[in-house]
PDB file of C-alpha atoms and ligand atoms in Angstrom:
ATOM      1  CA  UNK Y   1     -88.863  46.002 -14.384  1.00 64.00           C
ATOM      2  CA  UNK Y   2     -86.761  42.827 -14.132  1.00 67.00           C
ATOM      3  CA  UNK Y   3     -87.773  41.939 -17.660  1.00 72.00           C
ATOM      4  CA  UNK Y   4     -86.591  45.334 -18.966  1.00 71.00           C
ATOM      5  CA  UNK Y   5     -83.329  44.851 -17.073  1.00 66.00           C
ATOM      6  CA  UNK Y   6     -82.816  41.426 -18.567  1.00 68.00           C
ATOM      7  CA  UNK Y   7     -83.597  42.733 -22.033  1.00 68.00           C
ATOM      8  CA  UNK Y   8     -81.165  45.646 -21.555  1.00 65.00           C
ATOM      9  CA  UNK Y   9     -78.478  43.129 -20.510  1.00 64.00           C
ATOM     10  CA  UNK Y  10     -78.900  41.257 -23.766  1.00 68.00           C
ATOM     11  CA  UNK Y  11     -78.993  44.218 -26.149  1.00 71.00           C
ATOM     12  CA  UNK Y  12     -76.514  46.696 -24.605  1.00 74.00           C
ATOM     13  CA  UNK Y  13     -72.997  45.680 -25.830  1.00 77.00           C
ATOM     14  CA  UNK Y  14     -70.371  45.189 -23.179  1.00 81.00           C
ATOM     15  CA  UNK Y  15     -68.302  48.095 -24.600  1.00 86.00           C
ATOM     16  CA  UNK Y  16     -71.207  50.428 -23.888  1.00 90.00           C
ATOM     17  CA  UNK Y  17     -71.562  48.994 -20.399  1.00 91.00           C
ATOM     18  CA  UNK Y  18     -67.860  49.604 -19.802  1.00 92.00           C
ATOM     19  CA  UNK Y  19     -68.223  53.203 -20.962  1.00 94.00           C
ATOM     20  CA  UNK Y  20     -71.138  53.778 -18.625  1.00 95.00           C
ATOM     21  CA  UNK Y  21     -69.153  52.374 -15.690  1.00 96.00           C
ATOM     22  CA  UNK Y  22     -66.100  54.440 -16.601  1.00 96.00           C
ATOM     23  CA  UNK Y  23     -68.250  57.538 -16.442  1.00 96.00           C
ATOM     24  CA  UNK Y  24     -70.008  56.490 -13.238  1.00 97.00           C
ATOM     25  CA  UNK Y  25     -66.783  55.752 -11.357  1.00 98.00           C
ATOM     26  CA  UNK Y  26     -64.595  58.480 -12.870  1.00 98.00           C
ATOM     27  CA  UNK Y  27     -62.423  60.277 -10.407  1.00 97.00           C
ATOM     28  CA  UNK Y  28     -58.846  60.984  -9.363  1.00 96.00           C
ATOM     29  CA  UNK Y  29     -58.321  58.721  -6.333  1.00 97.00           C
ATOM     30  CA  UNK Y  30     -57.033  55.661  -8.223  1.00 98.00           C
ATOM     31  CA  UNK Y  31     -56.028  54.600 -11.699  1.00 98.00           C
ATOM     32  CA  UNK Y  32     -56.475  51.147 -13.138  1.00 98.00           C
ATOM     33  CA  UNK Y  33     -53.816  50.541 -15.805  1.00 98.00           C
ATOM     34  CA  UNK Y  34     -55.637  47.435 -17.043  1.00 98.00           C
ATOM     35  CA  UNK Y  35     -58.905  49.090 -18.084  1.00 96.00           C
ATOM     36  CA  UNK Y  36     -57.225  52.520 -18.377  1.00 96.00           C
ATOM     37  CA  UNK Y  37     -59.597  54.261 -16.042  1.00 97.00           C
ATOM     38  CA  UNK Y  38     -59.179  57.119 -13.536  1.00 98.00           C
ATOM     39  CA  UNK Y  39     -61.304  56.061 -10.613  1.00 98.00           C
ATOM     40  CA  UNK Y  40     -62.942  57.738  -7.613  1.00 98.00           C
ATOM     41  CA  UNK Y  41     -62.900  54.448  -5.683  1.00 98.00           C
ATOM     42  CA  UNK Y  42     -61.905  50.828  -5.556  1.00 98.00           C
ATOM     43  CA  UNK Y  43     -64.395  48.461  -4.061  1.00 98.00           C
ATOM     44  CA  UNK Y  44     -63.547  46.399  -0.946  1.00 97.00           C
ATOM     45  CA  UNK Y  45     -63.148  42.695  -1.715  1.00 96.00           C
ATOM     46  CA  UNK Y  46     -62.649  39.360  -0.080  1.00 94.00           C
ATOM     47  CA  UNK Y  47     -64.253  37.717   2.903  1.00 91.00           C
ATOM     48  CA  UNK Y  48     -63.703  38.558   6.535  1.00 93.00           C
ATOM     49  CA  UNK Y  49     -62.825  34.921   7.303  1.00 95.00           C
ATOM     50  CA  UNK Y  50     -61.254  34.190  10.744  1.00 94.00           C
ATOM     51  CA  UNK Y  51     -58.772  31.677   9.360  1.00 93.00           C
ATOM     52  CA  UNK Y  52     -57.488  34.048   6.698  1.00 95.00           C
ATOM     53  CA  UNK Y  53     -57.330  36.899   9.175  1.00 95.00           C
ATOM     54  CA  UNK Y  54     -55.379  34.878  11.699  1.00 95.00           C
ATOM     55  CA  UNK Y  55     -52.847  33.724   9.100  1.00 95.00           C
ATOM     56  CA  UNK Y  56     -52.642  37.323   7.777  1.00 96.00           C
ATOM     57  CA  UNK Y  57     -53.064  35.916   4.254  1.00 96.00           C
ATOM     58  CA  UNK Y  58     -51.590  38.154   1.558  1.00 96.00           C
ATOM     59  CA  UNK Y  59     -54.054  38.620  -1.295  1.00 92.00           C
ATOM     60  CA  UNK Y  60     -56.868  36.806   0.540  1.00 91.00           C
ATOM     61  CA  UNK Y  61     -59.499  37.791   3.068  1.00 92.00           C
ATOM     62  CA  UNK Y  62     -61.156  41.174   3.366  1.00 95.00           C
ATOM     63  CA  UNK Y  63     -59.352  44.149   1.825  1.00 96.00           C
ATOM     64  CA  UNK Y  64     -60.283  47.804   1.376  1.00 95.00           C
ATOM     65  CA  UNK Y  65     -59.498  49.528  -1.970  1.00 96.00           C
ATOM     66  CA  UNK Y  66     -59.209  46.230  -3.814  1.00 97.00           C
ATOM     67  CA  UNK Y  67     -61.494  45.755  -6.817  1.00 98.00           C
ATOM     68  CA  UNK Y  68     -61.851  47.996  -9.829  1.00 98.00           C
ATOM     69  CA  UNK Y  69     -65.536  48.802 -10.354  1.00 98.00           C
ATOM     70  CA  UNK Y  70     -65.067  48.781 -14.092  1.00 97.00           C
ATOM     71  CA  UNK Y  71     -63.120  45.612 -14.951  1.00 97.00           C
ATOM     72  CA  UNK Y  72     -63.090  43.887 -11.531  1.00 97.00           C
ATOM     73  CA  UNK Y  73     -59.244  43.741 -11.350  1.00 98.00           C
ATOM     74  CA  UNK Y  74     -57.803  43.126  -7.942  1.00 98.00           C
ATOM     75  CA  UNK Y  75     -54.435  44.250  -6.448  1.00 98.00           C
ATOM     76  CA  UNK Y  76     -52.576  41.256  -7.839  1.00 97.00           C
ATOM     77  CA  UNK Y  77     -53.834  41.708 -11.386  1.00 98.00           C
ATOM     78  CA  UNK Y  78     -52.726  45.359 -11.464  1.00 98.00           C
ATOM     79  CA  UNK Y  79     -49.358  44.416  -9.955  1.00 98.00           C
ATOM     80  CA  UNK Y  80     -48.743  41.765 -12.594  1.00 98.00           C
ATOM     81  CA  UNK Y  81     -49.798  44.195 -15.338  1.00 98.00           C
ATOM     82  CA  UNK Y  82     -47.476  46.930 -14.113  1.00 98.00           C
ATOM     83  CA  UNK Y  83     -44.552  44.440 -13.706  1.00 98.00           C
ATOM     84  CA  UNK Y  84     -45.049  43.185 -17.277  1.00 98.00           C
ATOM     85  CA  UNK Y  85     -45.254  46.755 -18.527  1.00 98.00           C
ATOM     86  CA  UNK Y  86     -42.192  48.106 -16.760  1.00 98.00           C
ATOM     87  CA  UNK Y  87     -39.886  45.129 -16.380  1.00 98.00           C
ATOM     88  CA  UNK Y  88     -40.442  42.847 -19.433  1.00 98.00           C
ATOM     89  CA  UNK Y  89     -40.810  42.974 -23.194  1.00 97.00           C
ATOM     90  CA  UNK Y  90     -44.335  41.549 -22.965  1.00 98.00           C
ATOM     91  CA  UNK Y  91     -46.129  44.600 -24.424  1.00 98.00           C
ATOM     92  CA  UNK Y  92     -44.006  44.982 -27.513  1.00 96.00           C
ATOM     93  CA  UNK Y  93     -42.110  41.823 -28.453  1.00 97.00           C
ATOM     94  CA  UNK Y  94     -43.691  38.802 -30.104  1.00 98.00           C
ATOM     95  CA  UNK Y  95     -43.773  35.866 -27.736  1.00 98.00           C
ATOM     96  CA  UNK Y  96     -45.586  32.699 -26.869  1.00 98.00           C
ATOM     97  CA  UNK Y  97     -47.624  33.235 -23.796  1.00 98.00           C
ATOM     98  CA  UNK Y  98     -49.571  30.846 -21.588  1.00 98.00           C
ATOM     99  CA  UNK Y  99     -52.099  32.140 -19.110  1.00 97.00           C
ATOM    100  CA  UNK Y 100     -53.547  29.418 -16.839  1.00 97.00           C
ATOM    101  CA  UNK Y 101     -57.032  30.135 -15.491  1.00 94.00           C
ATOM    102  CA  UNK Y 102     -57.160  33.748 -16.837  1.00 95.00           C
ATOM    103  CA  UNK Y 103     -58.925  36.454 -14.913  1.00 95.00           C
ATOM    104  CA  UNK Y 104     -61.421  38.237 -17.159  1.00 94.00           C
ATOM    105  CA  UNK Y 105     -59.870  41.706 -16.643  1.00 96.00           C
ATOM    106  CA  UNK Y 106     -56.371  40.619 -17.788  1.00 97.00           C
ATOM    107  CA  UNK Y 107     -57.687  38.174 -20.387  1.00 96.00           C
ATOM    108  CA  UNK Y 108     -59.617  40.940 -22.131  1.00 94.00           C
ATOM    109  CA  UNK Y 109     -56.620  43.269 -22.064  1.00 96.00           C
ATOM    110  CA  UNK Y 110     -54.165  40.592 -23.282  1.00 97.00           C
ATOM    111  CA  UNK Y 111     -56.440  39.607 -26.198  1.00 96.00           C
ATOM    112  CA  UNK Y 112     -55.844  43.089 -27.622  1.00 95.00           C
ATOM    113  CA  UNK Y 113     -52.096  42.444 -27.830  1.00 97.00           C
ATOM    114  CA  UNK Y 114     -51.904  41.033 -31.311  1.00 97.00           C
ATOM    115  CA  UNK Y 115     -48.155  40.546 -31.293  1.00 98.00           C
ATOM    116  CA  UNK Y 116     -48.555  37.793 -28.709  1.00 98.00           C
ATOM    117  CA  UNK Y 117     -49.170  34.153 -29.485  1.00 98.00           C
ATOM    118  CA  UNK Y 118     -51.568  33.862 -26.589  1.00 97.00           C
ATOM    119  CA  UNK Y 119     -52.780  30.480 -25.228  1.00 96.00           C
ATOM    120  CA  UNK Y 120     -55.344  30.618 -22.381  1.00 95.00           C
ATOM    121  CA  UNK Y 121     -56.225  27.422 -20.615  1.00 92.00           C
ATOM    122  CA  UNK Y 122     -58.419  26.282 -17.774  1.00 91.00           C
ATOM    123  CA  UNK Y 123     -59.498  22.989 -16.212  1.00 89.00           C
ATOM    124  CA  UNK Y 124     -63.122  23.768 -17.097  1.00 78.00           C
ATOM    125  CA  UNK Y 125     -63.588  26.066 -20.124  1.00 70.00           C
ATOM    126  CA  UNK Y 126     -67.415  25.809 -19.921  1.00 71.00           C
ATOM    127  CA  UNK Y 127     -67.473  28.033 -16.879  1.00 66.00           C
ATOM    128  CA  UNK Y 128     -64.569  30.248 -17.528  1.00 73.00           C
ATOM    129  CA  UNK Y 129     -62.873  32.664 -19.967  1.00 79.00           C
ATOM    130  CA  UNK Y 130     -60.136  30.379 -21.272  1.00 85.00           C
ATOM    131  CA  UNK Y 131     -60.043  29.071 -24.843  1.00 87.00           C
ATOM    132  CA  UNK Y 132     -58.546  25.641 -24.168  1.00 88.00           C
ATOM    133  CA  UNK Y 133     -58.963  22.824 -21.678  1.00 90.00           C
ATOM    134  CA  UNK Y 134     -55.810  22.664 -19.671  1.00 94.00           C
ATOM    135  CA  UNK Y 135     -54.818  20.505 -16.669  1.00 95.00           C
ATOM    136  CA  UNK Y 136     -51.883  22.213 -14.973  1.00 96.00           C
ATOM    137  CA  UNK Y 137     -50.550  18.897 -13.730  1.00 97.00           C
ATOM    138  CA  UNK Y 138     -50.444  17.525 -17.286  1.00 97.00           C
ATOM    139  CA  UNK Y 139     -49.931  20.330 -19.754  1.00 97.00           C
ATOM    140  CA  UNK Y 140     -50.560  19.307 -23.299  1.00 95.00           C
ATOM    141  CA  UNK Y 141     -47.569  21.141 -24.848  1.00 97.00           C
ATOM    142  CA  UNK Y 142     -44.013  20.078 -25.618  1.00 98.00           C
ATOM    143  CA  UNK Y 143     -40.998  20.989 -23.445  1.00 98.00           C
ATOM    144  CA  UNK Y 144     -39.651  24.547 -23.829  1.00 98.00           C
ATOM    145  CA  UNK Y 145     -42.744  26.035 -25.520  1.00 98.00           C
ATOM    146  CA  UNK Y 146     -43.538  29.254 -23.716  1.00 98.00           C
ATOM    147  CA  UNK Y 147     -41.610  32.529 -23.281  1.00 98.00           C
ATOM    148  CA  UNK Y 148     -43.894  33.670 -20.535  1.00 98.00           C
ATOM    149  CA  UNK Y 149     -46.363  31.876 -18.288  1.00 98.00           C
ATOM    150  CA  UNK Y 150     -48.872  33.371 -15.903  1.00 98.00           C
ATOM    151  CA  UNK Y 151     -50.506  31.167 -13.230  1.00 97.00           C
ATOM    152  CA  UNK Y 152     -52.316  33.316 -10.761  1.00 95.00           C
ATOM    153  CA  UNK Y 153     -54.075  31.851  -7.701  1.00 95.00           C
ATOM    154  CA  UNK Y 154     -54.306  28.340  -9.126  1.00 96.00           C
ATOM    155  CA  UNK Y 155     -51.815  26.187  -7.197  1.00 97.00           C
ATOM    156  CA  UNK Y 156     -53.749  26.494  -3.866  1.00 96.00           C
ATOM    157  CA  UNK Y 157     -56.544  24.582  -5.641  1.00 95.00           C
ATOM    158  CA  UNK Y 158     -54.362  21.752  -6.932  1.00 96.00           C
ATOM    159  CA  UNK Y 159     -53.719  18.729  -4.689  1.00 96.00           C
ATOM    160  CA  UNK Y 160     -50.473  17.765  -6.427  1.00 97.00           C
ATOM    161  CA  UNK Y 161     -49.072  21.280  -6.651  1.00 98.00           C
ATOM    162  CA  UNK Y 162     -45.471  20.011  -7.012  1.00 98.00           C
ATOM    163  CA  UNK Y 163     -46.327  18.142 -10.100  1.00 98.00           C
ATOM    164  CA  UNK Y 164     -48.017  21.299 -11.470  1.00 98.00           C
ATOM    165  CA  UNK Y 165     -44.827  23.248 -10.743  1.00 98.00           C
ATOM    166  CA  UNK Y 166     -42.702  20.672 -12.580  1.00 98.00           C
ATOM    167  CA  UNK Y 167     -45.066  20.822 -15.560  1.00 98.00           C
ATOM    168  CA  UNK Y 168     -44.984  24.603 -15.687  1.00 98.00           C
ATOM    169  CA  UNK Y 169     -41.214  24.424 -15.578  1.00 98.00           C
ATOM    170  CA  UNK Y 170     -41.141  21.794 -18.323  1.00 98.00           C
ATOM    171  CA  UNK Y 171     -43.101  23.882 -20.861  1.00 98.00           C
ATOM    172  CA  UNK Y 172     -41.212  27.085 -20.076  1.00 98.00           C
ATOM    173  CA  UNK Y 173     -38.424  28.033 -22.478  1.00 98.00           C
ATOM    174  CA  UNK Y 174     -34.884  28.039 -20.998  1.00 97.00           C
ATOM    175  CA  UNK Y 175     -34.821  31.864 -21.053  1.00 97.00           C
ATOM    176  CA  UNK Y 176     -38.546  32.163 -20.220  1.00 98.00           C
ATOM    177  CA  UNK Y 177     -40.204  33.690 -17.239  1.00 98.00           C
ATOM    178  CA  UNK Y 178     -43.209  32.585 -15.177  1.00 98.00           C
ATOM    179  CA  UNK Y 179     -45.230  34.449 -12.552  1.00 98.00           C
ATOM    180  CA  UNK Y 180     -46.783  31.980 -10.107  1.00 98.00           C
ATOM    181  CA  UNK Y 181     -48.969  33.862  -7.579  1.00 98.00           C
ATOM    182  CA  UNK Y 182     -50.659  32.201  -4.651  1.00 98.00           C
ATOM    183  CA  UNK Y 183     -52.333  33.576  -1.504  1.00 97.00           C
ATOM    184  CA  UNK Y 184     -49.935  32.847   1.368  1.00 97.00           C
ATOM    185  CA  UNK Y 185     -49.339  33.492   5.013  1.00 97.00           C
ATOM    186  CA  UNK Y 186     -46.275  35.718   5.625  1.00 97.00           C
ATOM    187  CA  UNK Y 187     -46.266  34.750   9.339  1.00 97.00           C
ATOM    188  CA  UNK Y 188     -46.213  30.971   8.957  1.00 97.00           C
ATOM    189  CA  UNK Y 189     -43.038  29.129   7.966  1.00 98.00           C
ATOM    190  CA  UNK Y 190     -44.861  25.989   6.869  1.00 98.00           C
ATOM    191  CA  UNK Y 191     -47.691  25.262   4.469  1.00 98.00           C
ATOM    192  CA  UNK Y 192     -50.680  23.669   6.036  1.00 96.00           C
ATOM    193  CA  UNK Y 193     -52.426  20.921   4.052  1.00 96.00           C
ATOM    194  CA  UNK Y 194     -54.538  17.985   5.043  1.00 93.00           C
ATOM    195  CA  UNK Y 195     -55.876  15.819   2.224  1.00 93.00           C
ATOM    196  CA  UNK Y 196     -58.365  14.059   4.517  1.00 94.00           C
ATOM    197  CA  UNK Y 197     -60.331  17.323   4.385  1.00 94.00           C
ATOM    198  CA  UNK Y 198     -62.422  17.024   1.286  1.00 94.00           C
ATOM    199  CA  UNK Y 199     -65.926  18.488   1.773  1.00 95.00           C
ATOM    200  CA  UNK Y 200     -66.601  22.032   0.661  1.00 95.00           C
ATOM    201  CA  UNK Y 201     -67.799  22.952   4.186  1.00 95.00           C
ATOM    202  CA  UNK Y 202     -64.641  21.680   5.809  1.00 94.00           C
ATOM    203  CA  UNK Y 203     -62.329  23.187   3.268  1.00 95.00           C
ATOM    204  CA  UNK Y 204     -64.098  26.512   3.665  1.00 93.00           C
ATOM    205  CA  UNK Y 205     -63.672  26.291   7.441  1.00 93.00           C
ATOM    206  CA  UNK Y 206     -60.058  25.110   7.510  1.00 91.00           C
ATOM    207  CA  UNK Y 207     -58.566  26.737   4.358  1.00 94.00           C
ATOM    208  CA  UNK Y 208     -60.845  29.760   4.072  1.00 91.00           C
ATOM    209  CA  UNK Y 209     -62.319  28.829   0.662  1.00 91.00           C
ATOM    210  CA  UNK Y 210     -64.417  25.868  -0.382  1.00 92.00           C
ATOM    211  CA  UNK Y 211     -62.143  24.821  -3.254  1.00 92.00           C
ATOM    212  CA  UNK Y 212     -58.746  25.447  -1.637  1.00 94.00           C
ATOM    213  CA  UNK Y 213     -56.668  22.459  -0.540  1.00 94.00           C
ATOM    214  CA  UNK Y 214     -53.989  24.233   1.534  1.00 97.00           C
ATOM    215  CA  UNK Y 215     -52.740  27.460   3.092  1.00 96.00           C
ATOM    216  CA  UNK Y 216     -49.272  28.208   1.854  1.00 98.00           C
ATOM    217  CA  UNK Y 217     -46.644  29.418   4.266  1.00 98.00           C
ATOM    218  CA  UNK Y 218     -43.248  30.925   3.449  1.00 98.00           C
ATOM    219  CA  UNK Y 219     -42.015  27.476   2.359  1.00 98.00           C
ATOM    220  CA  UNK Y 220     -44.038  28.018  -0.892  1.00 98.00           C
ATOM    221  CA  UNK Y 221     -40.743  29.449  -2.105  1.00 98.00           C
ATOM    222  CA  UNK Y 222     -38.919  26.220  -1.244  1.00 98.00           C
ATOM    223  CA  UNK Y 223     -41.453  24.222  -3.220  1.00 98.00           C
ATOM    224  CA  UNK Y 224     -40.813  26.390  -6.309  1.00 98.00           C
ATOM    225  CA  UNK Y 225     -37.067  25.922  -5.892  1.00 98.00           C
ATOM    226  CA  UNK Y 226     -37.365  22.175  -5.251  1.00 97.00           C
ATOM    227  CA  UNK Y 227     -39.304  21.964  -8.514  1.00 97.00           C
ATOM    228  CA  UNK Y 228     -36.266  23.302 -10.382  1.00 97.00           C
ATOM    229  CA  UNK Y 229     -37.116  26.968 -10.597  1.00 98.00           C
ATOM    230  CA  UNK Y 230     -34.868  29.863  -9.716  1.00 98.00           C
ATOM    231  CA  UNK Y 231     -36.903  32.341  -7.753  1.00 98.00           C
ATOM    232  CA  UNK Y 232     -36.551  36.019  -8.277  1.00 97.00           C
ATOM    233  CA  UNK Y 233     -38.892  37.426  -5.650  1.00 98.00           C
ATOM    234  CA  UNK Y 234     -40.080  40.804  -6.890  1.00 98.00           C
ATOM    235  CA  UNK Y 235     -40.911  43.199  -4.002  1.00 98.00           C
ATOM    236  CA  UNK Y 236     -42.466  46.177  -5.821  1.00 98.00           C
ATOM    237  CA  UNK Y 237     -42.013  48.362  -2.717  1.00 98.00           C
ATOM    238  CA  UNK Y 238     -38.286  47.948  -3.087  1.00 98.00           C
ATOM    239  CA  UNK Y 239     -38.323  48.721  -6.830  1.00 98.00           C
ATOM    240  CA  UNK Y 240     -37.755  52.355  -7.778  1.00 98.00           C
ATOM    241  CA  UNK Y 241     -39.867  52.258 -10.889  1.00 98.00           C
ATOM    242  CA  UNK Y 242     -42.945  50.637  -9.348  1.00 98.00           C
ATOM    243  CA  UNK Y 243     -42.661  52.748  -6.233  1.00 97.00           C
ATOM    244  CA  UNK Y 244     -42.841  55.826  -8.378  1.00 97.00           C
ATOM    245  CA  UNK Y 245     -45.604  54.383 -10.542  1.00 97.00           C
ATOM    246  CA  UNK Y 246     -47.731  53.589  -7.523  1.00 97.00           C
ATOM    247  CA  UNK Y 247     -47.078  56.853  -5.659  1.00 96.00           C
ATOM    248  CA  UNK Y 248     -49.940  57.709  -3.261  1.00 96.00           C
ATOM    249  CA  UNK Y 249     -51.186  54.171  -3.825  1.00 97.00           C
ATOM    250  CA  UNK Y 250     -52.477  55.292  -7.191  1.00 97.00           C
ATOM    251  CA  UNK Y 251     -52.900  51.711  -8.452  1.00 98.00           C
ATOM    252  CA  UNK Y 252     -54.184  50.287  -5.182  1.00 97.00           C
ATOM    253  CA  UNK Y 253     -51.432  47.628  -4.765  1.00 98.00           C
ATOM    254  CA  UNK Y 254     -51.040  45.547  -1.575  1.00 97.00           C
ATOM    255  CA  UNK Y 255     -48.153  46.810   0.518  1.00 95.00           C
ATOM    256  CA  UNK Y 256     -46.814  43.301   1.208  1.00 95.00           C
ATOM    257  CA  UNK Y 257     -47.627  41.378  -1.956  1.00 97.00           C
ATOM    258  CA  UNK Y 258     -44.492  40.295  -3.832  1.00 98.00           C
ATOM    259  CA  UNK Y 259     -44.472  38.655  -7.234  1.00 98.00           C
ATOM    260  CA  UNK Y 260     -43.157  35.095  -7.381  1.00 98.00           C
ATOM    261  CA  UNK Y 261     -41.152  35.438 -10.578  1.00 98.00           C
ATOM    262  CA  UNK Y 262     -39.405  32.203 -11.565  1.00 98.00           C
ATOM    263  CA  UNK Y 263     -37.036  31.033 -14.304  1.00 98.00           C
ATOM    264  CA  UNK Y 264     -35.529  27.762 -15.215  1.00 94.00           C
ATOM    265  CA  UNK Y 265     -32.190  27.046 -13.550  1.00 77.00           C
TER     266      UNK Y 265
HETATM  267 ZN1  LIG I   1     -60.303  48.264 -14.157  1.00 50.21          ZN
END
C-alpha cells in the first residue's frame, strides 16, 4: 500500500492534487484568496507552548481556523495578500519585488504574476522554495533596488536583526514599501533575547521555537524606526476595506495581527 502511495505521489501532478484538495475541502465557511478556494474549514495550527501562551504571542502558538487545507496559507499570508491586493499596485503595476524566505503558498501565487520582476531569496535554498541564496544581513543587491520587499517571520531567527533591518532599508527604493512581519508579544514592552542560549532545546524552551533567538515585544517598532524606517502600522480591523472584505471572518484573519508596513524616511 505504501509503495502505491509513493508511486502516486510521483506520478500525480501537483495541479491535480490541488484540484482534489479543493474538492475535498470545498465549502462556504471560509475563502482563501491566495489559492482562490471556498473552504468548509481552516485547520488549527501552531503549538500549544506555555511560553508563547503566556506572552500572548500574535501569529505564534496554537490557533484555531489558521491553515488553509489546500495551500497551507496561515492568517498572516492571507492578510499580506489582501493588503497588497487592496492597498497597493502590486497586482497590476510592473515592479521589482524581493521576497525573503518565501512561504510556498505566496511564492506559488506570486510566480504567476508575470508583470513582476520577482527575486526570491533564502539563507538555504537547498531546503526551501527560494531561487537565490540570500543573507538578510548582507543583501547582495545595490542600494535602492526594490519597489517592494516582503520579509515574513524571518527577523526572529536572525541574531543581528538590526543589521538585517538596515540592509532591507538600504536595498529599498526611496518610494518603496516593505512588510516586515514577526511574531510578537502585545503585552510585553521589551523584547527578550539572550545570546548565551544557543542549543535547540534551550531555544525551544525559552523562545518557543528551536531556531528563534528572541521574543519580540512592542519595542520591535522602535527597532524598525531606529533602523531608519518610517512605520505605518496597518491595523486591518480599523480599515474599512479590509473589514468589509473579511466580514464574518471569511478569510480567517487574526483579530490582533497588524502589518508592519515600513518606508524609507
Ligand atoms: Zn489556500
